[in-house]
Protein backbone atom coordinates (compact mmCIF):
# COMPACT_ATOMS: atom_id res chain seq x y z
CA UNK A 1 0.00 0.00 0.00
CA UNK A 2 1.22 3.48 -0.85
CA UNK A 3 1.27 6.00 1.97
CA UNK A 4 0.77 9.37 0.26
CA UNK A 5 -0.08 12.62 1.91
CA UNK A 6 -3.31 14.38 0.93
CA UNK A 7 -1.28 17.19 -0.55
CA UNK A 8 0.64 14.81 -2.81
CA UNK A 9 -2.63 13.19 -3.87
CA UNK A 10 -4.11 16.52 -4.86
CA UNK A 11 -0.94 17.46 -6.74
CA UNK A 12 -0.67 14.22 -8.66
CA UNK A 13 -4.38 13.53 -8.94
CA UNK A 14 -3.91 9.77 -9.07
CA UNK A 15 -4.72 8.45 -5.59
CA UNK A 16 -7.63 6.28 -6.66
CA UNK A 17 -5.81 5.03 -9.73
CA UNK A 18 -2.75 4.21 -7.64
CA UNK A 19 -4.78 2.01 -5.29
CA UNK A 20 -6.35 0.23 -8.28
CA UNK A 21 -2.93 -0.46 -9.76
CA UNK A 22 -1.58 -1.74 -6.47
CA UNK A 23 -4.52 -4.12 -6.13
CA UNK A 24 -4.01 -5.39 -9.69
CA UNK A 25 -0.35 -6.08 -8.92
CA UNK A 26 -1.23 -7.96 -5.74
CA UNK A 27 -3.70 -10.13 -7.68
CA UNK A 28 -1.03 -10.91 -10.26
CA UNK A 29 -3.10 -9.47 -13.10
CA UNK A 30 -1.65 -7.75 -16.11
CA UNK A 31 -1.28 -4.04 -15.56
CA UNK A 32 -3.65 -1.69 -17.32
CA UNK A 33 -2.04 0.83 -19.58
CA UNK A 34 -3.01 3.53 -17.12
CA UNK A 35 -0.81 1.87 -14.53
CA UNK A 36 2.23 2.47 -16.68
CA UNK A 37 1.88 6.24 -16.73
CA UNK A 38 4.74 8.49 -15.72
CA UNK A 39 2.79 9.62 -12.66
CA UNK A 40 2.35 6.06 -11.41
CA UNK A 41 5.99 5.26 -12.10
CA UNK A 42 6.92 8.35 -10.09
CA UNK A 43 4.89 7.08 -7.15
CA UNK A 44 6.47 3.64 -7.35
CA UNK A 45 9.92 5.21 -7.47
CA UNK A 46 9.07 7.31 -4.41
CA UNK A 47 7.87 4.23 -2.52
CA UNK A 48 11.06 2.33 -3.30
CA UNK A 49 13.14 5.27 -2.07
CA UNK A 50 11.07 5.50 1.12
CA UNK A 51 11.51 1.75 1.69
CA UNK A 52 15.25 2.03 1.15
CA UNK A 53 15.44 4.95 3.59
CA UNK A 54 13.67 2.87 6.24
CA UNK A 55 15.92 -0.12 5.61
CA UNK A 56 19.04 1.75 6.72
CA UNK A 57 17.49 4.01 9.35
CA UNK A 58 18.46 3.73 13.01
CA UNK A 59 15.31 4.10 15.13
CA UNK A 60 15.50 7.04 17.52
CA UNK A 61 14.74 4.82 20.49
CA UNK A 62 17.93 2.82 19.87
CA UNK A 63 20.00 5.92 20.63
CA UNK A 64 17.71 7.10 23.41
CA UNK A 65 18.36 3.87 25.31
CA UNK A 66 21.97 3.26 24.26
CA UNK A 67 24.21 1.91 27.04
CA UNK A 68 26.76 3.99 28.91
CA UNK A 69 29.98 2.12 29.71
CA UNK A 70 32.13 2.58 32.79
CA UNK A 71 35.72 1.64 31.98
CA UNK A 72 37.96 0.62 34.87
CA UNK A 73 39.96 3.34 36.60
CA UNK A 74 43.07 1.15 36.46
CA UNK A 75 42.72 0.11 32.84
CA UNK A 76 45.92 -0.11 30.75
CA UNK A 77 44.36 -1.22 27.45
CA UNK A 78 41.70 1.23 26.35
CA UNK A 79 39.20 1.20 23.45
CA UNK A 80 40.84 1.20 20.04
CA UNK A 81 39.95 2.20 16.49
CA UNK A 82 39.71 -0.79 14.13
CA UNK A 83 41.09 1.40 11.32
CA UNK A 84 44.20 2.12 13.38
CA UNK A 85 44.49 -1.54 14.40
CA UNK A 86 44.83 -2.62 10.77
CA UNK A 87 47.85 -0.33 10.33
CA UNK A 88 49.85 -2.37 12.82
CA UNK A 89 49.11 -5.94 11.77
CA UNK A 90 50.08 -8.24 8.90
CA UNK A 91 47.76 -11.10 7.86
CA UNK A 92 49.23 -14.54 8.44
CA UNK A 93 48.11 -17.98 7.31
CA UNK A 94 48.55 -19.56 10.70
CA UNK A 95 52.19 -18.54 11.34
CA UNK A 96 53.18 -17.68 7.75
CA UNK A 97 53.12 -13.97 6.75
CA UNK A 98 50.95 -13.07 3.76
CA UNK A 99 53.05 -10.13 2.58
CA UNK A 100 51.25 -9.73 -0.75
CA UNK A 101 47.85 -9.61 0.94
CA UNK A 102 48.90 -6.99 3.50
CA UNK A 103 49.43 -4.14 1.04
CA UNK A 104 46.89 -1.36 1.57
CA UNK A 105 44.88 -3.37 4.09
CA UNK A 106 41.88 -1.38 5.33
CA UNK A 107 38.21 -1.64 6.24
CA UNK A 108 37.08 -1.57 2.60
CA UNK A 109 39.07 -4.61 1.49
CA UNK A 110 39.54 -6.74 4.61
CA UNK A 111 37.07 -9.30 3.29
CA UNK A 112 39.46 -10.08 0.41
CA UNK A 113 41.47 -12.12 2.91
CA UNK A 114 38.68 -14.70 2.72
CA UNK A 115 40.18 -15.74 -0.62
CA UNK A 116 42.78 -17.63 1.42
CA UNK A 117 41.33 -20.78 3.03
CA UNK A 118 38.02 -18.91 3.22
CA UNK A 119 39.63 -16.83 5.95
CA UNK A 120 39.51 -19.73 8.41
CA UNK A 121 43.25 -19.76 9.14
CA UNK A 122 43.93 -16.06 8.62
CA UNK A 123 45.23 -14.16 11.66
CA UNK A 124 45.85 -10.40 11.82
CA UNK A 125 49.22 -10.66 13.53
CA UNK A 126 50.89 -7.79 15.34
CA UNK A 127 53.91 -6.24 13.64
CA UNK A 128 55.31 -5.43 17.09
CA UNK A 129 56.25 -7.56 20.05
CA UNK A 130 53.10 -7.04 22.11
CA UNK A 131 55.00 -7.53 25.37
CA UNK A 132 56.79 -4.26 24.65
CA UNK A 133 53.36 -2.59 24.86
CA UNK A 134 53.42 -0.27 21.81
CA UNK A 135 51.20 2.80 22.06
CA UNK A 136 48.66 1.57 19.49
CA UNK A 137 48.06 -1.53 21.58
CA UNK A 138 47.27 0.44 24.73
CA UNK A 139 44.97 3.00 23.12
CA UNK A 140 45.58 5.62 25.80
CA UNK A 141 44.69 8.41 23.39
CA UNK A 142 41.17 6.95 23.21
CA UNK A 143 40.30 7.36 26.89
CA UNK A 144 36.85 9.01 26.95
CA UNK A 145 37.05 12.68 27.76
CA UNK A 146 35.40 14.22 30.80
CA UNK A 147 32.34 16.05 29.44
CA UNK A 148 31.94 18.29 32.45
CA UNK A 149 33.35 19.22 35.82
CA UNK A 150 31.46 17.47 38.59
CA UNK A 151 30.92 19.04 41.96
CA UNK A 152 33.10 17.64 44.73
CA UNK A 153 30.14 15.92 46.26
CA UNK A 154 29.09 14.26 43.04
CA UNK A 155 32.68 13.31 42.22
CA UNK A 156 33.19 11.66 45.61
CA UNK A 157 29.98 9.70 45.21
CA UNK A 158 30.87 8.86 41.62
CA UNK A 159 34.04 7.02 42.72
CA UNK A 160 32.34 4.79 45.28
CA UNK A 161 31.06 1.28 44.68
CA UNK A 162 27.50 2.19 45.71
CA UNK A 163 24.57 2.32 43.25
CA UNK A 164 24.09 5.73 41.73
CA UNK A 165 21.08 7.60 43.02
CA UNK A 166 18.66 9.35 40.71
CA UNK A 167 19.75 12.73 42.07
CA UNK A 168 23.21 12.13 40.58
CA UNK A 169 22.10 10.78 37.23
CA UNK A 170 21.51 14.22 35.76
CA UNK A 171 24.97 15.36 36.89
CA UNK A 172 26.95 12.62 35.13
CA UNK A 173 27.29 12.29 31.36
CA UNK A 174 29.42 9.98 29.27
CA UNK A 175 32.47 11.21 27.39
CA UNK A 176 33.59 10.98 23.79
CA UNK A 177 36.23 8.44 22.74
CA UNK A 178 38.26 8.73 19.53
CA UNK A 179 37.78 4.98 19.12
CA UNK A 180 34.41 4.45 17.42
CA UNK A 181 32.01 1.87 18.78
CA UNK A 182 30.08 -0.25 16.28
CA UNK A 183 26.27 -0.31 16.34
CA UNK A 184 24.49 -3.13 14.49
CA UNK A 185 20.69 -3.01 14.52
CA UNK A 186 18.83 -6.20 13.63
CA UNK A 187 15.08 -6.32 13.02
CA UNK A 188 13.90 -9.78 14.13
CA UNK A 189 10.28 -9.24 13.13
CA UNK A 190 7.15 -9.34 15.32
CA UNK A 191 8.13 -5.95 16.77
CA UNK A 192 11.51 -7.23 18.05
CA UNK A 193 14.57 -5.09 17.32
CA UNK A 194 18.02 -5.95 18.68
CA UNK A 195 20.62 -3.19 19.05
CA UNK A 196 24.12 -4.67 19.34
CA UNK A 197 26.80 -2.29 20.61
CA UNK A 198 30.31 -3.59 19.89
CA UNK A 199 33.47 -2.31 21.53
CA UNK A 200 36.93 -3.08 20.19
CA UNK A 201 40.25 -3.21 22.04
CA UNK A 202 43.59 -4.05 20.45
CA UNK A 203 44.67 -6.12 23.46
CA UNK A 204 43.06 -8.35 26.06
CA UNK A 205 45.05 -8.79 29.26
CA UNK A 206 44.07 -12.07 30.91
CA UNK A 207 43.51 -12.51 34.63
CA UNK A 208 45.85 -13.88 37.28
CA UNK A 209 45.52 -17.18 39.14
CA UNK A 210 48.17 -17.73 41.81
CA UNK A 211 50.13 -14.91 40.17
CA UNK A 212 50.10 -16.73 36.81
CA UNK A 213 48.33 -14.93 33.95
CA UNK A 214 46.17 -16.77 31.42
CA UNK A 215 44.19 -15.81 28.34
CA UNK A 216 46.06 -12.85 26.81
CA UNK A 217 45.17 -12.18 23.18
CA UNK A 218 45.56 -9.52 20.51
CA UNK A 219 42.26 -8.04 19.36
CA UNK A 220 39.21 -8.06 21.60
CA UNK A 221 35.53 -7.67 20.65
CA UNK A 222 32.98 -7.15 23.43
CA UNK A 223 29.30 -6.33 23.12
CA UNK A 224 26.11 -5.32 24.82
CA UNK A 225 22.67 -6.06 23.40
CA UNK A 226 19.56 -4.00 24.12
CA UNK A 227 16.41 -5.76 22.91
CA UNK A 228 13.35 -3.68 22.08
CA UNK A 229 9.79 -4.89 21.67
CA UNK A 230 7.49 -2.49 19.86
CA UNK A 231 9.97 0.32 20.41
CA UNK A 232 10.31 -0.22 24.17
CA UNK A 233 13.50 -1.49 25.86
CA UNK A 234 12.76 -4.82 27.49
CA UNK A 235 16.06 -6.67 27.95
CA UNK A 236 19.80 -6.12 28.23
CA UNK A 237 22.55 -8.67 27.59
CA UNK A 238 26.23 -8.16 28.50
CA UNK A 239 29.02 -10.35 27.08
CA UNK A 240 31.47 -11.99 29.49
CA UNK A 241 34.15 -14.18 27.94
CA UNK A 242 32.39 -17.19 26.37
CA UNK A 243 29.17 -16.43 28.15
CA UNK A 244 27.32 -13.44 29.58
CA UNK A 245 24.34 -12.35 31.62
CA UNK A 246 20.83 -11.33 30.56
CA UNK A 247 18.57 -8.94 32.48
CA UNK A 248 15.27 -7.23 32.16
CA UNK A 249 15.67 -3.56 31.34
CA UNK A 250 13.98 -2.63 34.61
CA UNK A 251 16.59 -4.61 36.58
CA UNK A 252 19.74 -2.84 35.41
CA UNK A 253 21.26 0.36 36.72
CA UNK A 254 20.50 3.42 34.63
CA UNK A 255 21.60 7.00 34.17
CA UNK A 256 18.39 8.69 33.20
CA UNK A 257 16.85 5.99 31.03
CA UNK A 258 20.11 4.61 29.61
CA UNK A 259 21.47 1.27 30.87
CA UNK A 260 24.81 1.40 32.69
CA UNK A 261 27.40 -1.27 31.86
CA UNK A 262 30.79 -1.95 33.46
CA UNK A 263 33.89 -3.04 31.55
CA UNK A 264 36.35 -5.24 33.48
CA UNK A 265 39.98 -4.18 33.74
CA UNK A 266 42.18 -5.97 31.21
CA UNK A 267 39.69 -8.51 29.88
CA UNK A 268 36.96 -5.92 29.09
CA UNK A 269 34.28 -8.48 29.96
CA UNK A 270 31.02 -6.61 30.56
CA UNK A 271 28.97 -6.63 33.74
CA UNK A 272 25.91 -4.94 35.14
CA UNK A 273 27.49 -4.01 38.48
CA UNK A 274 30.81 -2.70 39.85
CA UNK A 275 33.01 -4.92 42.01
CA UNK A 276 34.59 -8.39 41.81
CA UNK A 277 33.12 -11.00 39.47
CA UNK A 278 34.39 -14.57 40.03
CA UNK A 279 34.05 -17.06 37.20
CA UNK A 280 35.00 -20.66 36.43
CA UNK A 281 37.06 -21.35 39.58
CA UNK A 282 35.78 -21.49 43.19
CA UNK A 283 36.79 -19.19 46.05
CA UNK A 284 37.18 -16.23 43.73
CA UNK A 285 40.55 -17.48 42.50
CA UNK A 286 39.74 -16.21 39.02
CA UNK A 287 37.76 -13.01 38.80
CA UNK A 288 37.14 -9.85 36.81
CA UNK A 289 37.12 -6.44 38.46
CA UNK A 290 34.95 -3.44 37.53
CA UNK A 291 34.58 0.06 38.92
CA UNK A 292 33.45 3.56 37.95
CA UNK A 293 36.38 4.86 35.98
CA UNK A 294 35.93 6.99 32.82
CA UNK A 295 32.36 6.94 31.57
CA UNK A 296 32.05 6.25 27.84
CA UNK A 297 29.11 7.33 25.69
CA UNK A 298 29.33 5.25 22.48
CA UNK A 299 26.66 7.31 20.71
CA UNK A 300 29.13 10.20 20.42
CA UNK A 301 31.35 8.27 18.00
CA UNK A 302 30.22 5.08 16.33
CA UNK A 303 29.91 3.27 13.02
CA UNK A 304 26.22 2.48 12.55
CA UNK A 305 24.67 -0.34 10.55
CA UNK A 306 21.48 -2.26 9.85
CA UNK A 307 21.85 -6.02 9.42
CA UNK A 308 19.51 -8.53 7.80
CA UNK A 309 20.64 -11.74 9.46
CA UNK A 310 18.59 -14.00 7.18
CA UNK A 311 20.19 -12.55 4.05
CA UNK A 312 23.53 -11.90 5.77
CA UNK A 313 23.34 -8.35 4.44
CA UNK A 314 24.89 -5.34 6.19
CA UNK A 315 23.96 -1.76 5.27
CA UNK A 316 25.59 1.44 6.47
CA UNK A 317 22.91 3.27 8.44
CA UNK A 318 21.67 6.80 7.91
CA UNK A 319 23.78 8.21 10.77
CA UNK A 320 27.05 7.11 9.14
CA UNK A 321 26.03 6.42 5.52
CA UNK A 322 29.63 6.16 4.30
CA UNK A 323 30.70 3.62 6.91
CA UNK A 324 32.52 0.74 5.18
CA UNK A 325 30.89 -2.69 5.32
CA UNK A 326 33.48 -5.01 3.78
CA UNK A 327 35.42 -5.52 7.03
CA UNK A 328 32.33 -7.07 8.62
CA UNK A 329 32.60 -10.11 6.33
CA UNK A 330 36.20 -10.97 7.22
CA UNK A 331 36.12 -14.60 8.38
CA UNK A 332 39.46 -14.61 10.13
CA UNK A 333 40.86 -13.62 13.48
CA UNK A 334 41.47 -10.03 14.62
CA UNK A 335 44.74 -10.93 16.34
CA UNK A 336 47.66 -13.36 16.51
CA UNK A 337 47.39 -17.13 16.49
CA UNK A 338 48.31 -18.50 19.93
CA UNK A 339 52.07 -18.52 20.27
CA UNK A 340 53.78 -21.94 20.02
CA UNK A 341 55.50 -23.35 23.07
CA UNK A 342 58.96 -22.58 21.68
CA UNK A 343 58.06 -18.87 21.78
CA UNK A 344 59.47 -17.33 24.96
CA UNK A 345 56.25 -15.37 25.47
CA UNK A 346 54.17 -18.53 25.76
CA UNK A 347 53.61 -20.92 28.64
CA UNK A 348 51.02 -23.48 29.63
CA UNK A 349 49.67 -24.73 32.93
CA UNK A 350 46.94 -27.33 33.48
CA UNK A 351 45.92 -27.10 29.85
CA UNK A 352 45.60 -23.30 29.91
CA UNK A 353 47.72 -20.94 27.81
CA UNK A 354 49.24 -17.55 28.52
CA UNK A 355 48.46 -16.41 24.95
CA UNK A 356 45.42 -17.62 23.03
CA UNK A 357 43.96 -16.91 19.59
CA UNK A 358 42.64 -13.50 18.65
CA UNK A 359 38.83 -13.39 18.29
CA UNK A 360 36.48 -13.53 15.33
CA UNK A 361 34.54 -10.36 14.48
CA UNK A 362 30.99 -9.15 15.24
CA UNK A 363 29.39 -11.23 12.47
CA UNK A 364 30.21 -14.31 14.55
CA UNK A 365 28.47 -13.10 17.71
CA UNK A 366 25.15 -14.83 17.00
CA UNK A 367 23.44 -11.72 15.62
CA UNK A 368 20.44 -13.73 14.50
CA UNK A 369 19.86 -15.24 17.92
CA UNK A 370 16.28 -15.68 19.05
CA UNK A 371 17.11 -16.02 22.71
CA UNK A 372 18.78 -13.14 24.48
CA UNK A 373 22.03 -14.89 25.38
CA UNK A 374 24.94 -15.63 23.09
CA UNK A 375 26.23 -19.16 22.61
CA UNK A 376 24.73 -22.34 21.25
CA UNK A 377 20.98 -22.40 20.73
CA UNK A 378 20.83 -25.40 23.08
CA UNK A 379 22.54 -23.49 25.91
CA UNK A 380 20.29 -22.25 28.73
CA UNK A 381 19.52 -18.55 28.94
CA UNK A 382 18.37 -17.19 32.28
CA UNK A 383 16.99 -13.64 32.29
CA UNK A 384 17.43 -11.97 35.67
CA UNK A 385 14.81 -9.66 37.14
CA UNK A 386 17.35 -8.34 39.63
CA UNK A 387 21.08 -7.69 39.82
CA UNK A 388 22.92 -10.79 41.10
CA UNK A 389 25.13 -10.87 44.21
CA UNK A 390 28.64 -9.65 43.49
CA UNK A 391 30.24 -12.96 44.52
CA UNK A 392 28.05 -15.01 42.19
CA UNK A 393 30.43 -17.32 40.26
CA UNK A 394 29.84 -17.93 36.56
CA UNK A 395 30.74 -21.35 35.19
CA UNK A 396 31.92 -21.64 31.60
CA UNK A 397 34.74 -23.03 29.48
CA UNK A 398 38.39 -22.69 30.44
CA UNK A 399 40.08 -19.45 31.31
CA UNK A 400 42.70 -19.63 28.59
CA UNK A 401 41.04 -21.28 25.61
CA UNK A 402 40.30 -18.18 23.51
CA UNK A 403 37.02 -17.38 21.82
CA UNK A 404 36.84 -19.81 18.88
CA UNK A 405 33.47 -21.17 17.80
CA UNK A 406 32.81 -24.85 17.32
CA UNK A 407 33.20 -25.70 13.64
CA UNK A 408 29.58 -26.85 13.28
CA UNK A 409 28.42 -23.33 14.17
CA UNK A 410 31.17 -21.36 12.47
CA UNK A 411 31.35 -23.09 9.09
CA UNK A 412 27.84 -22.33 7.77
CA UNK A 413 28.36 -18.61 8.30
CA UNK A 414 31.87 -18.67 6.82
CA UNK A 415 30.53 -20.44 3.74
CA UNK A 416 27.50 -18.17 3.36
CA UNK A 417 29.23 -15.75 1.02
Phi, psi and omega in degrees: 000139179269131178257104186236134179293157178301325180295316179296323179298315181295323182290317183273332177067030185227022184302310182296316180297322179300313180298322178297318180294318178300316181297318178299320179295319180296326181277358178073017181273155178299141181288140171291158180300327181296335182281356180255014181290162180298324181295317180293320178298323178298317180295319180296320178297319179297318181296318179298319179296318179297319180296319178296319179299319180292325184297329182249016182271135174272119178302142181303323184294335178298320179282325180299327183246026179293145181289153168252139189241121172273115171277159184284142182295337180257016182298142175246344183234099190270173177306147182229159180269125182296331175297315178294321180305317184293341179284348187240015180231157173234130179295138177236144165270103192056254182252007183260121180298142177251072188302318183296327183277350185271350183292124178065029182294127179204184185292341183270352180225009183300328181294342179297339178293346177291348177291346179254110181051032182058022179082352187303319185250023179266130180233129176278097192263134183301137175283344182249159170288112188295339180285350173272357173054062176298155185304318184297333181286325184277329176065028184300329181292349182260010176301130180303139179285165178269111187288345181197162175273123178274153174293159180302322181294313181294322181294318179299316181294322182301328185269001178276175178260016181270152177302144181284131177280159182298330182294339181264344186301320183288343183271346188242124177235154179282154181260168180272136173247143177287350176268113182290137168284172177236122178253125177236115182257129184236120176273115183267359182083168179058031178082003183265124177231125178257129176250107179266123175253116180255142181231128185249139175229142181283347181212139174247118177265115182292170182270165182263139169229118185051043177065019175244129186262134180235152167085021173294144170202154178271135186081134183206116177252123174239159179207157171234140179243128170248120181259129179251144173234117183054041175081003181249136178290127182241327186217156177225133175240138177237133183277138178221101179057233178288340195238220180161182180229144179243141182222157165287152179301321182295337185281330190277157175294147181221150166250111192068241177248008183265130179299145178252127181239150181241131180259126184286145180297132176083299184277337180065013172303148189251137184225165182264356182220157171280159176122199180267142183227091180292147174209152176069300187262150179285169174063019178068020182298326178239120183207153170267159180228130178234153172204185182262078173273216179302137181261124188253127174254103185291344180290343183282344178200105181205153168268127188244138185217157165247139184231127172264103187290331179291320180267356184052049185239123180251131177240138170295133184277170186297334182289321177230071188295343180259010179296130180293150181244343188298323182301330184299331186267004175296124185271352186268195186262142183273017178200189184293153166287148182307139185289140178292164186290344176274002173274129184296343179279348187256144168208166185222143175212126178053039177082002181251144186249148176293315176244133179237177182297147169293159188276164167281167186273185185302330181299339182259024180254031176057052183293337179268011185303141174274315176285168186283327186277154172278172179107187182297149180297336180277349180288145178292154178222106180262126178258119184274139174264004180209163177281132186286161174301146184300324184272011176297125184262125177273139179249127180205193180294177189302160186284342185229037184255004178077198187232028181291143172281159165292146184299325183294337176267326185283318189299316180301323180286322178297326184269004186287337183238000000 
